[in-house]
Short mmCIF file of C-alpha atoms in Angstrom, two decimals:
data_model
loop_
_atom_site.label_atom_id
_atom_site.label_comp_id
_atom_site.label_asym_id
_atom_site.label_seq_id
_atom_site.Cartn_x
_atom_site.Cartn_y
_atom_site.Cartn_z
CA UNK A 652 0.00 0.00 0.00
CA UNK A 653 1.82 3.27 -1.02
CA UNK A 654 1.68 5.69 1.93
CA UNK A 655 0.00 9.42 1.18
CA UNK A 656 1.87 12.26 0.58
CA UNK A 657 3.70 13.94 3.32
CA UNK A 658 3.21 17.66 1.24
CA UNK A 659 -0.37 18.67 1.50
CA UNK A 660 -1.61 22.03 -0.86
CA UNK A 661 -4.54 23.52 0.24
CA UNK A 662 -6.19 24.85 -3.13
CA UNK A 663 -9.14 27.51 -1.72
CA UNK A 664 -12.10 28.05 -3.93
CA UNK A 665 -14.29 31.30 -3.54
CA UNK A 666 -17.37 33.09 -5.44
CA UNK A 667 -17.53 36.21 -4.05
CA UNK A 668 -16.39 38.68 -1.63
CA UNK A 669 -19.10 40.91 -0.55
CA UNK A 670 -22.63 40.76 1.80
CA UNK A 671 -24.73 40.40 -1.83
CA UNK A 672 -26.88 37.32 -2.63
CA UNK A 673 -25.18 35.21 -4.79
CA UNK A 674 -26.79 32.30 -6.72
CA UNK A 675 -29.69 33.38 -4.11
CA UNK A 676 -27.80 33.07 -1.43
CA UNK A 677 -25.62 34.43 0.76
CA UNK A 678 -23.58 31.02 1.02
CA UNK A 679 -21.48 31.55 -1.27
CA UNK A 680 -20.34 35.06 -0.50
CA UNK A 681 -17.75 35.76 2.08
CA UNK A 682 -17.94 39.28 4.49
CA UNK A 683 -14.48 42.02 3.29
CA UNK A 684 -13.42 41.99 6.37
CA UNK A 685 -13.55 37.61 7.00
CA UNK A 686 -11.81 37.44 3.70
CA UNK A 687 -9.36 40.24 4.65
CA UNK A 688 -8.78 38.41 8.10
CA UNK A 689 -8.43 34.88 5.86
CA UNK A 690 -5.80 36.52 3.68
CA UNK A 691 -3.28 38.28 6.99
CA UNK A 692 -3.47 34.61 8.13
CA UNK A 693 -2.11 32.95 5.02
CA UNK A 694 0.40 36.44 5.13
CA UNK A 695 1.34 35.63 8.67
CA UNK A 696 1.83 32.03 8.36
CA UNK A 697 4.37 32.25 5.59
CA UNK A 698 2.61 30.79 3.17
CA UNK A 699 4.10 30.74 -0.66
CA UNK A 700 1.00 31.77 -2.92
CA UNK A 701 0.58 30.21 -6.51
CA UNK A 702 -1.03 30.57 -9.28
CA UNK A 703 -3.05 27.34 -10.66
CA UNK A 704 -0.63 27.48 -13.83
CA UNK A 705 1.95 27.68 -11.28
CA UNK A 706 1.41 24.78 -9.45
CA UNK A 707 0.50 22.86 -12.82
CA UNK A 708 3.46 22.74 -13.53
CA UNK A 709 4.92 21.09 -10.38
CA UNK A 710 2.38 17.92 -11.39
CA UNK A 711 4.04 18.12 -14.33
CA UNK A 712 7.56 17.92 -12.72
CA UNK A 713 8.61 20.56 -14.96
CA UNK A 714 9.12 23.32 -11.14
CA UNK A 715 9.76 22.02 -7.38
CA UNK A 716 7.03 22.55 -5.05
CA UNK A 717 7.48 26.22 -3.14
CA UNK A 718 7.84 26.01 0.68
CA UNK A 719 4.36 25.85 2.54
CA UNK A 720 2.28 26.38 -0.41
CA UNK A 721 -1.17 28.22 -1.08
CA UNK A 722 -3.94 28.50 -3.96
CA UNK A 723 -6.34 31.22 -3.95
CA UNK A 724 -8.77 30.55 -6.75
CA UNK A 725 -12.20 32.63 -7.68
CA UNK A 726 -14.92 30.96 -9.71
CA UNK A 727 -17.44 32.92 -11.88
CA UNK A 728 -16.26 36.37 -11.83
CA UNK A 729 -18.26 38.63 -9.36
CA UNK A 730 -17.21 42.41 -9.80
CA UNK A 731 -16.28 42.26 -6.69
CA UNK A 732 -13.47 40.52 -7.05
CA UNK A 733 -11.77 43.50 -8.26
CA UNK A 734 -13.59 45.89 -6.69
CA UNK A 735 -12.94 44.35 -2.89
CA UNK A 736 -10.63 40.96 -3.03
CA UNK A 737 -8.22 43.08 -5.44
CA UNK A 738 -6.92 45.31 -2.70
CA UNK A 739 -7.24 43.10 -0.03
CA UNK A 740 -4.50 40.36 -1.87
CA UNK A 741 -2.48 42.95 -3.16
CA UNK A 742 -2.14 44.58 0.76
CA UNK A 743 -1.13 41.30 1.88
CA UNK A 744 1.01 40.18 -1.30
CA UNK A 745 -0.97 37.37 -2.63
CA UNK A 746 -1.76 36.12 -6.07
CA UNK A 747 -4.88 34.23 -6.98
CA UNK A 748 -5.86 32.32 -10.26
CA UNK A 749 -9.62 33.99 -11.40
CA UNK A 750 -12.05 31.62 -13.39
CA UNK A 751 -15.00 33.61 -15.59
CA UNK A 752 -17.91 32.58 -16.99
CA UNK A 753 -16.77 34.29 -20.61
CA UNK A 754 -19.79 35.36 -22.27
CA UNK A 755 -21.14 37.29 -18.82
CA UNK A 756 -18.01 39.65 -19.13
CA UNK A 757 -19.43 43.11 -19.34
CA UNK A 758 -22.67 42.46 -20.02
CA UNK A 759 -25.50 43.69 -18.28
CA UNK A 760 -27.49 40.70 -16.35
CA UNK A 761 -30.88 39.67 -16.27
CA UNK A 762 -33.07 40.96 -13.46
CA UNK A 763 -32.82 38.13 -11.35
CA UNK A 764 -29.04 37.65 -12.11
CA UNK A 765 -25.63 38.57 -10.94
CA UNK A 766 -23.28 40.76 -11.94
CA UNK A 767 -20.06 40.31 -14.01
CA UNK A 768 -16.62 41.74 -14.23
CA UNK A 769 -16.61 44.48 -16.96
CA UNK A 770 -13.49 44.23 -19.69
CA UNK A 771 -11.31 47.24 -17.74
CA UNK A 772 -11.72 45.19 -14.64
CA UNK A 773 -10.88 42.24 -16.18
CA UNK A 774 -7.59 43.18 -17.77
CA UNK A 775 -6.79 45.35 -14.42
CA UNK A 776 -6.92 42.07 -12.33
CA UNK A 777 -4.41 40.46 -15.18
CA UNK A 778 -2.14 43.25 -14.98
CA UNK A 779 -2.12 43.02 -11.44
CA UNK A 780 -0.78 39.30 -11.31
CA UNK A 781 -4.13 37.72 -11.03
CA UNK A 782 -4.28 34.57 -13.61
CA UNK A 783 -7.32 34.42 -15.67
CA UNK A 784 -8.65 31.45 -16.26
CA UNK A 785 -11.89 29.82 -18.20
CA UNK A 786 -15.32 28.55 -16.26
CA UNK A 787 -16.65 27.88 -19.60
CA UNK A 788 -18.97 30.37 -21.53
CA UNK A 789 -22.17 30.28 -19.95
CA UNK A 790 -21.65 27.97 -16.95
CA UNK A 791 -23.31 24.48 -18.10
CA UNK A 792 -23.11 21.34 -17.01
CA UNK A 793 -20.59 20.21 -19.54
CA UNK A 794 -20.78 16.57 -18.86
CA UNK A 795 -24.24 16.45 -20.29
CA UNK A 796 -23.95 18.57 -23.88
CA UNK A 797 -23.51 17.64 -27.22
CA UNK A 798 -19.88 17.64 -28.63
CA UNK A 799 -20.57 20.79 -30.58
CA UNK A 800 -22.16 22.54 -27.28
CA UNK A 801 -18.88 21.26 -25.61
CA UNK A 802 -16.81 22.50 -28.26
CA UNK A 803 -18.00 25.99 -27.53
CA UNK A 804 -18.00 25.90 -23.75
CA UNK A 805 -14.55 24.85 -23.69
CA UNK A 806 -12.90 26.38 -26.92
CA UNK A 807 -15.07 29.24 -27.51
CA UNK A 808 -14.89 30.58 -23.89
CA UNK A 809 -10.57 30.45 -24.28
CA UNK A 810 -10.69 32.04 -27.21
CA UNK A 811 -13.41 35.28 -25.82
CA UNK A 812 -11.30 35.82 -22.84
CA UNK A 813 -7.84 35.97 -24.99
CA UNK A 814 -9.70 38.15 -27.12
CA UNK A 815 -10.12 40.39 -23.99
CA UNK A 816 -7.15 40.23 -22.07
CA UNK A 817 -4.52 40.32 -24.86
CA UNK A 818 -2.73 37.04 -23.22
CA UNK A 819 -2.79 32.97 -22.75
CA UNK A 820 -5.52 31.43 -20.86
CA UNK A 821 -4.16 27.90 -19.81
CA UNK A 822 -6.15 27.17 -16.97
CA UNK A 823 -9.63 26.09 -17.10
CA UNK A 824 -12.28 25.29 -13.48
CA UNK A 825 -15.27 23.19 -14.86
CA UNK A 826 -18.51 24.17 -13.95
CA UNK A 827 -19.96 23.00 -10.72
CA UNK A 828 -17.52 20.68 -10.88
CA UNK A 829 -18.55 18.43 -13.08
CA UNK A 830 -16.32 16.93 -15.57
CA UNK A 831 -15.78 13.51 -17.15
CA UNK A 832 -13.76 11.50 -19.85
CA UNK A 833 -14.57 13.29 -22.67
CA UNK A 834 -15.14 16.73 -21.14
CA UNK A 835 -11.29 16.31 -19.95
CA UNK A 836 -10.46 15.22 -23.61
CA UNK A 837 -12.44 18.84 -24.65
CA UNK A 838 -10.24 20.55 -22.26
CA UNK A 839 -7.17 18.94 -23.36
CA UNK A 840 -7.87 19.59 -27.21
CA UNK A 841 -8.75 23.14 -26.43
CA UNK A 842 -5.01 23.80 -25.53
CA UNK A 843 -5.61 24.48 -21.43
CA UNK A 844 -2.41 22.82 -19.69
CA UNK A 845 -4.75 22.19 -16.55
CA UNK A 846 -7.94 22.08 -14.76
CA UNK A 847 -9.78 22.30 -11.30
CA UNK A 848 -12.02 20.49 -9.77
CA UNK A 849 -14.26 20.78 -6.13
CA UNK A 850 -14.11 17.48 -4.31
CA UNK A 851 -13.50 19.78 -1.10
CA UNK A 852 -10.04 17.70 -0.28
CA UNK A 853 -6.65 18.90 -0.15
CA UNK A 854 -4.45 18.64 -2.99
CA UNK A 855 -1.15 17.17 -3.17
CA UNK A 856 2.26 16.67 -5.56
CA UNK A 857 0.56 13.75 -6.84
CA UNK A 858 -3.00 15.72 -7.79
CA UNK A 859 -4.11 15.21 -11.33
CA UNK A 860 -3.50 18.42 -13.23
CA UNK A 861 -6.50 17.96 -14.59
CA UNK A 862 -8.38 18.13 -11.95
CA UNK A 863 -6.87 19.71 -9.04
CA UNK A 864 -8.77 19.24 -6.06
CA UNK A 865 -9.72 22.57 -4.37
CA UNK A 866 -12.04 23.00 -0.88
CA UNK A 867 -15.17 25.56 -1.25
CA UNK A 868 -14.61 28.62 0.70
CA UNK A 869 -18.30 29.77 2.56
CA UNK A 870 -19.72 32.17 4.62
CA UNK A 871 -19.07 30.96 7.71
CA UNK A 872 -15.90 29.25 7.35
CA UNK A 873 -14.36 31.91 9.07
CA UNK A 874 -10.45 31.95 10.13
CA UNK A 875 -10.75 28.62 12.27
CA UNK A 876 -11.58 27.46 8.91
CA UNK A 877 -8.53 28.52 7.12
CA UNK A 878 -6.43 27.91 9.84
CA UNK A 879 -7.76 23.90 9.61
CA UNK A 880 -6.72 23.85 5.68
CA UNK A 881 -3.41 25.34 6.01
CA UNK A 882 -2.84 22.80 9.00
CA UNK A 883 -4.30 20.15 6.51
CA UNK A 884 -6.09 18.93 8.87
CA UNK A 885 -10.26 17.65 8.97
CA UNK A 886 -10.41 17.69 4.95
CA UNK A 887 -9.42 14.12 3.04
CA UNK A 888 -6.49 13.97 1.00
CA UNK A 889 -7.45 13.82 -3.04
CA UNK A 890 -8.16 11.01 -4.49
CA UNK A 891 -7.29 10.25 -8.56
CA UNK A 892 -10.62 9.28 -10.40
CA UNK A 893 -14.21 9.11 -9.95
CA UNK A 894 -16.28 7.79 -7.12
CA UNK A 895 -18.91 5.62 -7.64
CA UNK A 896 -21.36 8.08 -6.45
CA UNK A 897 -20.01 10.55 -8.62
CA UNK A 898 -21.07 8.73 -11.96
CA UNK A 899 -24.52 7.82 -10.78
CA UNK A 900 -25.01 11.02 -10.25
CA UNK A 901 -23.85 12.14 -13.70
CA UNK A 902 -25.92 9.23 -14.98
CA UNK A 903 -29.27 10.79 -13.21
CA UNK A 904 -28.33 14.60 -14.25
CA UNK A 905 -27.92 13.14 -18.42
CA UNK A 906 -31.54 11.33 -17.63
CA UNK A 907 -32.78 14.31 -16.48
CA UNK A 908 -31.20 16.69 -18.97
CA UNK A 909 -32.70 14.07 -22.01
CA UNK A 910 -36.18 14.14 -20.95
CA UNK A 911 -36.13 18.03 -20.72
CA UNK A 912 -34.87 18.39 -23.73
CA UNK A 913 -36.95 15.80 -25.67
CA UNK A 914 -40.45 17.94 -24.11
CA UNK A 915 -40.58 20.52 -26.56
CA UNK A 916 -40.61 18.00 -29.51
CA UNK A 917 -43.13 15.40 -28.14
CA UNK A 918 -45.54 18.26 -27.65
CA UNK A 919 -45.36 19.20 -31.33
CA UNK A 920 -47.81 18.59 -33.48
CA UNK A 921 -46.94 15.11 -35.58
CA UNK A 922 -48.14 16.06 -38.43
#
């Protein structure tokens, strides 16, 4: 039995950083001043901050592994990640690695929706050191489209952010984190060099690059919370692969997505 890994990278996932609803609910959006407090603790505990690019390439073996290493990642692209996180990682000399949902970049949202970055903000958080990376175009479950959907979920969004921000877009966080055989092929083919998951375990030297386990950052995980992953303590190691429960869920979601898309054409008239 091969024994784990003594090196443990915590790999923290947030949405926003702000007291707005997001997705609804508040869950997913963490107070200024908690994520201010989060950041001064990774600061104060001498922890090396990387990029997701970064760290890809120690999987790779192509870079050593820093001292006491960190991952600050974003998912979906809230304004207020440059309007509030922005300052607060640059005060305490931290990078992060930024995943948008491309085809919400400055446009306006629904009623009911969130807001997006705008194109300025976008290219001020690359020029600042943040790493921007692809959630896909318009945040889908990609393990249930059609290979020309997939195509331009994957490809397309690359290709709309590089048209924004002038430079290489390697990285790539699937949506919801949901991902599979062939979506992994997609994001291979597309030219990303890696790829995050959830699974809400701590990451490791021997990770899969293509998807790198990260741990969802909430409201009320708070500093004890922080101060648990950077211990690597109360979270599982990564595993490589799918868990059983994993694909029957997939299996139930492509069910479900079938039947809702086959309702429009049984209702049509047969004639």
């Amino acid at each position: 039995m091969s024994r784990p890994p003594k090196t443990v990278v915590p790999v923290l996932c947030y949405h926003s950083v702000g007291d707005e609803r997001r997705d609804n609910t508040l869950r997913w959006s963490v107070s200024p001043g908690d994520f201010d407090e989060q950041m001064a603790l990774i600061r104060e505990r001498g922890r090396t901050p990387m990029t997701v690019s970064g760290y890809a390439a120690v999987l790779r073996g192509l870079a050593p592994l820093p001292p006491r290493p960190v991952l600050i990642t974003f998912d979906d692209g809230f304004p207020d990640l440059a309007e509030t996180a922005l300052p607060v990682l640059r005060r305490h000399g931290l990078t992060a690695t930024a995943y948008v949902i491309a085809a919400r970049v400055g446009v306006a949202p629904p009623p009911d929706g969130d807001p997006s970055l705008d194109r300025d903000q976008l290219r001020d958080l690359r020029a600042h050191g943040v790493e921007i990376g692809s959630h896909s175009r318009s945040h889908r479950a990609l393990d249930c489209l059609r290979p020309t959907e997939l195509h331009q979920e994957v490809a397309g969004s690359r290709q709309m952010l590089e048209d924004v921000t002038g430079t290489a877009v390697r990285s790539f966080a699937y949506p919801y984190g949901y991902h599979s055989t062939t979506v992994r092929t997609a994001v291979r083919a597309a030219g990303y060099t890696s790829a995050c998951g959830v699974k809400n375990a701590l990451s490791h030297p021997g990770d899969d690059v293509y998807a790198v386990a990260r741990v969802l950052i909430e409201r009320d995980t708070g500093v004890a919370g922080i101060e648990a992953l950077l211990d690597g303590t109360g979270w599982p190691l990564a595993w490589r692969g799918e868990r059983l429960r994993t694909r029957g869920w997939r299996a139930y979601r492509r069910a479900r997505h079938l039947v809702h898309n086959a309702r429009p054409r049984l209702s049509q008239p047969t004639s």
